[in-house]
């Protein structure tokens, strides 16, 4: 099987509501879908979704990076995934979302050629993935009403955005905890705190039984994370501090996190995500697969990754519930909150309309 064409396409999907976190606000999702065609007639589908304030990429840079990769990809077998990643890394450092688009399409092709859904191709046995639902920053009473409706919709786990105003965070956790009794609560500070602020907030969250706190400190403060990890009553998860397998290795060596949030758009796709998980698993660290603003194309790929590895015990793959991507994606997976039911079609199981 040889790659004969790489065809990227920009699409725009409006959000139901603007989504606000401590780093910024977003009201529509621009993303890049890519088709990789082969000489055997199989077509792989991938996605690169740029979130500039996290990865430094834009939709234009994703399109430009894919153009840079294309001459190298033509004629290669998609099974040569290590070689493809090494070559992409030689052409451009970072650019994880653009690399993820190529990587996902290659894994889609490999699993299609093997006649297996991707999670089975990667070694998994069950295509059911339980996800959480995220509450963006807002007035605490509004956040609490959202928590109640999330639980009513069937979710058992809620991720609460925090980190822009400690007073609002304190009010929000009190109201949310009362509005959603029994739900497992996680908090994501998106780099919003200093070490002293984090220590005080972690103490408050512990009172409410919060199960983990994600990225309390700026991404570069690995020493601070290590300090928090050794003093915190709540497990600490690295997100923006862990883009690549190299970051995972540093986090492990410095004891800087209890958990790692793998995102395909940060690390460059499934190949790197598997490497991060292996490093973490060897160190006794569980992983989550998270998302940013991906459509069901990359969400399907992320869910296949979750379903392929026992050490990936958490799935924060809820972006697709914030918008309606049915104008571009005709089918991807079944979903009855809180469970994604992966397709048993070969590959990632996604069909596009565009
Ligand atoms: Mg996060």
GROMACS .gro file of N, CA and C in nm, residues 22-23 162-164 166 189-194 197 215-218:
model
   51
   22UNK      N    1  -0.940   2.965   3.137
   22UNK     CA    2  -0.859   3.074   3.191
   22UNK      C    3  -0.763   3.131   3.088
   23UNK      N    4  -0.745   3.064   2.975
   23UNK     CA    5  -0.651   3.112   2.874
   23UNK      C    6  -0.717   3.190   2.762
  162UNK      N    7  -1.118   2.611   3.606
  162UNK     CA    8  -1.087   2.702   3.716
  162UNK      C    9  -0.961   2.778   3.677
  163UNK      N   10  -0.912   2.860   3.770
  163UNK     CA   11  -0.780   2.919   3.751
  163UNK      C   12  -0.777   3.063   3.708
  164UNK      N   13  -0.893   3.130   3.693
  164UNK     CA   14  -0.886   3.272   3.656
  164UNK      C   15  -0.921   3.362   3.774
  166UNK      N   16  -0.981   3.307   4.210
  166UNK     CA   17  -0.994   3.207   4.318
  166UNK      C   18  -1.127   3.219   4.392
  189UNK      N   19  -0.714   2.379   3.615
  189UNK     CA   20  -0.678   2.520   3.635
  189UNK      C   21  -0.610   2.580   3.512
  190UNK      N   22  -0.580   2.500   3.411
  190UNK     CA   23  -0.519   2.553   3.288
  190UNK      C   24  -0.406   2.653   3.315
  191UNK      N   25  -0.314   2.619   3.405
  191UNK     CA   26  -0.192   2.695   3.433
  191UNK      C   27  -0.219   2.823   3.513
  192UNK      N   28  -0.339   2.836   3.571
  192UNK     CA   29  -0.380   2.964   3.626
  192UNK      C   30  -0.326   3.002   3.763
  193UNK      N   31  -0.255   2.914   3.831
  193UNK     CA   32  -0.216   2.942   3.969
  193UNK      C   33  -0.065   2.954   3.987
  194UNK      N   34  -0.027   3.011   4.102
  194UNK     CA   35   0.111   3.005   4.151
  194UNK      C   36   0.117   2.891   4.253
  197UNK      N   37  -0.098   2.984   4.566
  197UNK     CA   38  -0.241   2.980   4.534
  197UNK      C   39  -0.286   2.836   4.517
  215UNK      N   40  -0.316   2.054   3.567
  215UNK     CA   41  -0.229   2.166   3.530
  215UNK      C   42  -0.247   2.291   3.617
  216UNK      N   43  -0.213   2.280   3.745
  216UNK     CA   44  -0.230   2.395   3.835
  216UNK      C   45  -0.136   2.512   3.801
  217UNK      N   46  -0.019   2.483   3.750
  217UNK     CA   47   0.087   2.585   3.733
  217UNK      C   48   0.119   2.607   3.586
  218UNK      N   49   0.192   2.719   3.554
  218UNK     CA   50   0.236   2.740   3.417
  218UNK      C   51   0.312   2.617   3.364
   0.00000   0.00000   0.00000
